[in-house]
PDB file of C-alpha atoms in Angstrom:
ATOM      1  CA  MET A  28       3.541 -12.696  14.873  1.00  0.00           C
ATOM      2  CA  THR A  29       5.912  -9.930  15.896  1.00  0.00           C
ATOM      3  CA  GLU A  30       6.830  -7.151  13.475  1.00  0.00           C
ATOM      4  CA  SER A  31      10.257  -8.695  12.911  1.00  0.00           C
ATOM      5  CA  GLU A  32       8.644 -12.094  12.171  1.00  0.00           C
ATOM      6  CA  ILE A  33       6.183 -10.469   9.758  1.00  0.00           C
ATOM      7  CA  ARG A  34       8.993  -8.570   8.037  1.00  0.00           C
ATOM      8  CA  ALA A  35      11.061 -11.770   7.801  1.00  0.00           C
ATOM      9  CA  ALA A  36       8.065 -13.615   6.305  1.00  0.00           C
ATOM     10  CA  VAL A  37       7.700 -10.911   3.640  1.00  0.00           C
ATOM     11  CA  TYR A  38      11.372 -11.119   2.671  1.00  0.00           C
ATOM     12  CA  ALA A  39      11.314 -14.930   2.702  1.00  0.00           C
ATOM     13  CA  ARG A  40       8.359 -14.953   0.313  1.00  0.00           C
ATOM     14  CA  LEU A  41      10.013 -12.448  -2.034  1.00  0.00           C
ATOM     15  CA  ASP A  42      13.172 -14.581  -1.978  1.00  0.00           C
ATOM     16  CA  ALA A  43      11.150 -17.744  -2.695  1.00  0.00           C
ATOM     17  CA  LEU A  44       9.531 -15.987  -5.662  1.00  0.00           C
ATOM     18  CA  GLY A  45      12.957 -14.959  -6.981  1.00  0.00           C
ATOM     19  CA  ILE A  46      12.046 -11.271  -6.790  1.00  0.00           C
ATOM     20  CA  ALA A  47      15.031  -8.931  -6.562  1.00  0.00           C
ATOM     21  CA  TYR A  48      14.558  -6.082  -4.088  1.00  0.00           C
ATOM     22  CA  ARG A  49      16.541  -3.404  -2.313  1.00  0.00           C
ATOM     23  CA  VAL A  50      15.977  -2.440   1.335  1.00  0.00           C
ATOM     24  CA  ALA A  51      16.437   0.828   3.188  1.00  0.00           C
ATOM     25  CA  ARG A  52      16.370   0.799   6.988  1.00  0.00           C
ATOM     26  CA  HIS A  53      15.318   4.082   8.581  1.00  0.00           C
ATOM     27  CA  ALA A  54      13.524   5.801  11.447  1.00  0.00           C
ATOM     28  CA  PRO A  55       9.768   5.119  11.512  1.00  0.00           C
ATOM     29  CA  ALA A  56       8.177   6.633   8.394  1.00  0.00           C
ATOM     30  CA  ALA A  57       4.411   6.691   8.950  1.00  0.00           C
ATOM     31  CA  HIS A  58       3.651   9.589   6.601  1.00  0.00           C
ATOM     32  CA  ILE A  59       4.283   9.769   2.868  1.00  0.00           C
ATOM     33  CA  ASP A  60       6.328  12.963   3.361  1.00  0.00           C
ATOM     34  CA  ASP A  61       8.718  10.937   5.525  1.00  0.00           C
ATOM     35  CA  CYS A  62       9.272   8.603   2.564  1.00  0.00           C
ATOM     36  CA  ALA A  63      10.431  11.090  -0.085  1.00  0.00           C
ATOM     37  CA  GLU A  64      14.121  10.859   0.822  1.00  0.00           C
ATOM     38  CA  ILE A  65      13.844   7.086   1.224  1.00  0.00           C
ATOM     39  CA  GLY A  66      12.429   6.847  -2.294  1.00  0.00           C
ATOM     40  CA  ARG A  67      15.313   8.926  -3.649  1.00  0.00           C
ATOM     41  CA  ARG A  68      17.832   6.664  -1.875  1.00  0.00           C
ATOM     42  CA  LEU A  69      16.180   3.568  -3.359  1.00  0.00           C
ATOM     43  CA  GLY A  70      15.618   5.127  -6.784  1.00  0.00           C
ATOM     44  CA  ALA A  71      11.938   4.203  -6.577  1.00  0.00           C
ATOM     45  CA  THR A  72       8.464   5.665  -6.154  1.00  0.00           C
ATOM     46  CA  VAL A  73       7.275   5.052  -2.598  1.00  0.00           C
ATOM     47  CA  CYS A  74       3.576   4.284  -2.901  1.00  0.00           C
ATOM     48  CA  LYS A  75       0.848   5.741  -0.727  1.00  0.00           C
ATOM     49  CA  ASN A  76      -1.388   3.018   0.714  1.00  0.00           C
ATOM     50  CA  TYR A  77      -4.896   3.277   2.125  1.00  0.00           C
ATOM     51  CA  PHE A  78      -6.761   0.469   3.883  1.00  0.00           C
ATOM     52  CA  LEU A  79     -10.477   1.113   3.520  1.00  0.00           C
ATOM     53  CA  THR A  80     -13.759  -0.526   4.362  1.00  0.00           C
ATOM     54  CA  THR A  81     -17.478   0.029   4.018  1.00  0.00           C
ATOM     55  CA  LYS A  82     -19.656   1.020   6.987  1.00  0.00           C
ATOM     56  CA  SER A  83     -20.860  -2.588   7.266  1.00  0.00           C
ATOM     57  CA  ARG A  84     -17.233  -3.823   7.244  1.00  0.00           C
ATOM     58  CA  ARG A  85     -18.191  -6.440   4.667  1.00  0.00           C
ATOM     59  CA  VAL A  86     -15.878  -5.059   1.979  1.00  0.00           C
ATOM     60  CA  TYR A  87     -12.204  -4.265   2.543  1.00  0.00           C
ATOM     61  CA  CYS A  88     -10.011  -2.536  -0.027  1.00  0.00           C
ATOM     62  CA  LEU A  89      -6.325  -1.767  -0.158  1.00  0.00           C
ATOM     63  CA  CYS A  90      -5.691   1.220  -2.410  1.00  0.00           C
ATOM     64  CA  VAL A  91      -2.125   1.662  -3.695  1.00  0.00           C
ATOM     65  CA  ALA A  92      -1.436   5.064  -5.255  1.00  0.00           C
ATOM     66  CA  ARG A  93       1.211   7.548  -6.325  1.00  0.00           C
ATOM     67  CA  PRO A  94       2.444   9.676  -3.423  1.00  0.00           C
ATOM     68  CA  GLU A  95       0.969  12.910  -4.767  1.00  0.00           C
ATOM     69  CA  VAL A  96      -2.626  11.796  -5.357  1.00  0.00           C
ATOM     70  CA  ARG A  97      -5.531  13.185  -3.436  1.00  0.00           C
ATOM     71  CA  LEU A  98      -7.916  10.512  -2.227  1.00  0.00           C
ATOM     72  CA  ARG A  99     -11.606  11.189  -2.658  1.00  0.00           C
ATOM     73  CA  THR A 100     -13.401   8.222  -1.168  1.00  0.00           C
ATOM     74  CA  SER A 101     -16.602   8.991  -3.077  1.00  0.00           C
ATOM     75  CA  ASP A 102     -14.755   8.745  -6.422  1.00  0.00           C
ATOM     76  CA  LEU A 103     -12.885   5.641  -5.350  1.00  0.00           C
ATOM     77  CA  SER A 104     -16.065   3.982  -4.039  1.00  0.00           C
ATOM     78  CA  ARG A 105     -17.813   4.669  -7.336  1.00  0.00           C
ATOM     79  CA  GLN A 106     -14.971   3.148  -9.359  1.00  0.00           C
ATOM     80  CA  ALA A 107     -14.775   0.142  -7.030  1.00  0.00           C
ATOM     81  CA  GLY A 108     -18.550  -0.349  -7.209  1.00  0.00           C
ATOM     82  CA  THR A 109     -18.859  -0.379  -3.431  1.00  0.00           C
ATOM     83  CA  PRO A 110     -20.865   1.544  -0.875  1.00  0.00           C
ATOM     84  CA  ARG A 111     -18.949   4.520   0.505  1.00  0.00           C
ATOM     85  CA  LEU A 112     -15.451   3.549   1.631  1.00  0.00           C
ATOM     86  CA  SER A 113     -13.802   5.027   4.696  1.00  0.00           C
ATOM     87  CA  PHE A 114     -10.640   4.267   6.638  1.00  0.00           C
ATOM     88  CA  ALA A 115     -10.526   0.844   8.280  1.00  0.00           C
ATOM     89  CA  GLY A 116      -9.559   0.539  11.915  1.00  0.00           C
ATOM     90  CA  GLU A 117      -6.387  -0.738  13.496  1.00  0.00           C
ATOM     91  CA  ASP A 118      -7.942  -4.082  14.466  1.00  0.00           C
ATOM     92  CA  ASP A 119      -8.994  -4.685  10.857  1.00  0.00           C
ATOM     93  CA  MET A 120      -5.484  -3.851   9.639  1.00  0.00           C
ATOM     94  CA  ALA A 121      -4.007  -6.357  12.055  1.00  0.00           C
ATOM     95  CA  SER A 122      -6.465  -9.140  11.254  1.00  0.00           C
ATOM     96  CA  LYS A 123      -6.572  -8.705   7.465  1.00  0.00           C
ATOM     97  CA  LEU A 124      -3.030  -7.557   6.547  1.00  0.00           C
ATOM     98  CA  ASN A 125      -0.887  -8.282   9.620  1.00  0.00           C
ATOM     99  CA  THR A 126       0.032  -4.619   9.880  1.00  0.00           C
ATOM    100  CA  ARG A 127      -0.678  -1.434  11.822  1.00  0.00           C
ATOM    101  CA  PRO A 128      -1.304   2.240  11.047  1.00  0.00           C
ATOM    102  CA  GLY A 129       1.616   3.832   9.234  1.00  0.00           C
ATOM    103  CA  SER A 130       2.814   0.486   7.865  1.00  0.00           C
ATOM    104  CA  VAL A 131       0.005  -0.468   5.471  1.00  0.00           C
ATOM    105  CA  SER A 132       1.398  -2.017   2.310  1.00  0.00           C
ATOM    106  CA  PRO A 133       0.519  -4.454  -0.451  1.00  0.00           C
ATOM    107  CA  MET A 134       3.081  -6.761   1.179  1.00  0.00           C
ATOM    108  CA  GLY A 135       0.307  -7.433   3.700  1.00  0.00           C
ATOM    109  CA  LEU A 136      -1.616  -9.228   0.947  1.00  0.00           C
ATOM    110  CA  LEU A 137       0.691 -12.169   1.617  1.00  0.00           C
ATOM    111  CA  PHE A 138      -1.310 -12.626   4.823  1.00  0.00           C
ATOM    112  CA  ASP A 139      -4.694 -12.593   3.054  1.00  0.00           C
ATOM    113  CA  PRO A 140      -4.736 -16.021   1.380  1.00  0.00           C
ATOM    114  CA  ASP A 141      -8.548 -16.095   1.280  1.00  0.00           C
ATOM    115  CA  GLY A 142      -8.699 -12.896  -0.765  1.00  0.00           C
ATOM    116  CA  CYS A 143     -10.826 -10.962   1.722  1.00  0.00           C
ATOM    117  CA  VAL A 144      -9.155  -7.695   0.664  1.00  0.00           C
ATOM    118  CA  ARG A 145      -9.800  -6.177  -2.758  1.00  0.00           C
ATOM    119  CA  LEU A 146      -6.835  -4.459  -4.391  1.00  0.00           C
ATOM    120  CA  LEU A 147      -7.346  -1.055  -6.017  1.00  0.00           C
ATOM    121  CA  VAL A 148      -4.297   0.292  -7.853  1.00  0.00           C
ATOM    122  CA  ASP A 149      -3.738   3.777  -9.216  1.00  0.00           C
ATOM    123  CA  GLU A 150      -3.485   3.563 -13.011  1.00  0.00           C
ATOM    124  CA  GLY A 151      -0.760   6.223 -12.759  1.00  0.00           C
ATOM    125  CA  LEU A 152       1.664   3.730 -11.178  1.00  0.00           C
ATOM    126  CA  ARG A 153       2.094   1.972 -14.507  1.00  0.00           C
ATOM    127  CA  GLY A 154       5.263   3.027 -16.232  1.00  0.00           C
ATOM    128  CA  LEU A 155       6.921   4.608 -13.178  1.00  0.00           C
ATOM    129  CA  GLY A 156       9.681   2.012 -12.904  1.00  0.00           C
ATOM    130  CA  ASP A 157      10.646   0.702  -9.497  1.00  0.00           C
ATOM    131  CA  LEU A 158       8.004   0.855  -6.766  1.00  0.00           C
ATOM    132  CA  ALA A 159       8.646   0.890  -3.016  1.00  0.00           C
ATOM    133  CA  PHE A 160       6.610  -0.273  -0.028  1.00  0.00           C
ATOM    134  CA  HIS A 161       7.001  -0.990   3.676  1.00  0.00           C
ATOM    135  CA  PRO A 162       7.372  -4.711   4.459  1.00  0.00           C
ATOM    136  CA  CYS A 163       4.440  -4.294   6.938  1.00  0.00           C
ATOM    137  CA  ASP A 164       6.842  -2.374   9.194  1.00  0.00           C
ATOM    138  CA  ASN A 165       7.499   1.338   8.729  1.00  0.00           C
ATOM    139  CA  THR A 166      11.138   1.172   9.836  1.00  0.00           C
ATOM    140  CA  GLU A 167      12.113  -0.396   6.510  1.00  0.00           C
ATOM    141  CA  THR A 168      11.185   0.192   2.888  1.00  0.00           C
ATOM    142  CA  LEU A 169      11.754  -2.233   0.049  1.00  0.00           C
ATOM    143  CA  ALA A 170      11.887  -1.476  -3.673  1.00  0.00           C
ATOM    144  CA  MET A 171      11.223  -3.844  -6.556  1.00  0.00           C
ATOM    145  CA  SER A 172      10.646  -3.467 -10.254  1.00  0.00           C
ATOM    146  CA  GLU A 173       7.185  -2.553 -11.455  1.00  0.00           C
ATOM    147  CA  ASP A 174       7.236  -5.715 -13.565  1.00  0.00           C
ATOM    148  CA  ASP A 175       7.988  -7.927 -10.552  1.00  0.00           C
ATOM    149  CA  PHE A 176       5.275  -6.225  -8.504  1.00  0.00           C
ATOM    150  CA  PHE A 177       2.513  -6.585 -11.092  1.00  0.00           C
ATOM    151  CA  ASN A 178       3.551  -9.824 -12.802  1.00  0.00           C
ATOM    152  CA  ARG A 179       5.151 -11.888 -10.052  1.00  0.00           C
ATOM    153  CA  PHE A 180       4.292 -10.613  -6.577  1.00  0.00           C
ATOM    154  CA  LEU A 181       0.584  -9.870  -7.007  1.00  0.00           C
ATOM    155  CA  PRO A 182      -0.204 -13.136  -8.847  1.00  0.00           C
ATOM    156  CA  ALA A 183       1.569 -15.025  -6.037  1.00  0.00           C
ATOM    157  CA  THR A 184      -0.795 -13.419  -3.508  1.00  0.00           C
ATOM    158  CA  GLY A 185      -3.847 -14.315  -5.585  1.00  0.00           C
ATOM    159  CA  HIS A 186      -4.946 -10.675  -5.741  1.00  0.00           C
ATOM    160  CA  VAL A 187      -5.875  -9.210  -9.121  1.00  0.00           C
ATOM    161  CA  PRO A 188      -5.633  -5.428  -9.167  1.00  0.00           C
ATOM    162  CA  GLN A 189      -8.546  -3.275 -10.216  1.00  0.00           C
ATOM    163  CA  PHE A 190      -7.018  -0.166 -11.773  1.00  0.00           C
ATOM    164  CA  VAL A 191      -8.533   3.156 -10.738  1.00  0.00           C
ATOM    165  CA  THR A 192      -7.903   6.755 -11.719  1.00  0.00           C
ATOM    166  CA  PHE A 193      -7.511   9.845  -9.608  1.00  0.00           C
ATOM    167  CA  SER A 194      -8.686  13.173 -10.953  1.00  0.00           C
ATOM    168  CA  GLY A 195      -8.241  16.727  -9.793  1.00  0.00           C
ATOM    169  CA  ARG A 196      -5.209  18.503  -8.472  1.00  0.00           C
ATOM    170  CA  PRO A 197      -2.517  16.555  -6.660  1.00  0.00           C
ATOM    171  CA  PHE A 198      -2.431  16.894  -2.897  1.00  0.00           C
ATOM    172  CA  GLU A 199      -0.595  20.110  -2.064  1.00  0.00           C
ATOM    173  CA  ASP A 200      -1.702  20.789   1.485  1.00  0.00           C
ATOM    174  CA  THR A 201       1.216  21.313   3.847  1.00  0.00           C
ATOM    175  CA  THR A 202      -0.737  20.026   6.859  1.00  0.00           C
ATOM    176  CA  ARG A 203       0.567  16.619   7.910  1.00  0.00           C
ATOM    177  CA  PHE A 204      -1.787  13.741   8.495  1.00  0.00           C
ATOM    178  CA  ASP A 205      -0.725  10.234   9.436  1.00  0.00           C
ATOM    179  CA  ILE A 206      -1.629   7.722   6.755  1.00  0.00           C
ATOM    180  CA  LEU A 207      -3.247   4.518   7.899  1.00  0.00           C
TER     181      LEU A 207
END
C-alpha cells in the first residue's frame, strides 16, 4: 500500500467506527518538537510513539506517551515484563504497522489484526482530553477525543493497552533526535 492508501484506510476505519476527528495537514513532522504547533492548532496533545522490540525480535511493543516523557527502556521493559526493549527497525515498522520512521502511531494497529504488537500506554495520557497522532504518515496529524481513542478505537483494533508509568525528570535536552 502507498502512504496515501494507508492514510485513506485509517480515515475510512475511523469513519466506519463513527469516531469524530480533526485533521491538520503540514510539512513532514518526524520529531515531537515539530508537532508542538500542530498540537496547539488541533487543541490536542500530540503523543510521542516508540516502536520497540526485544533482541530476539519475538516481542514487539508500541509505546504511546506524553510528548515530554523521557524513555528509559530498562524501566519500560521491566513494567512490560519483557527482556530489554530497544528500537525496532524500519522493516519491522513496515511489516507490523504499515508505517515508517517518523510516522509511527497507534493508527498502525489497524494493520495488526493478529495482535502481534503489544500496546504500552503512558498512564499520564489519561485525563488530558483530545489526543493526536499521525495517520501512519507524518504529513498529517489527526486528533480525537481521549474517550474515543481508549473506548472505541483501541477495542476495534483488538489491542488492550497495558498502562505504564514514567518516572524522573521530563526530557529537557535541546539536542534533536528523530523519533522512530
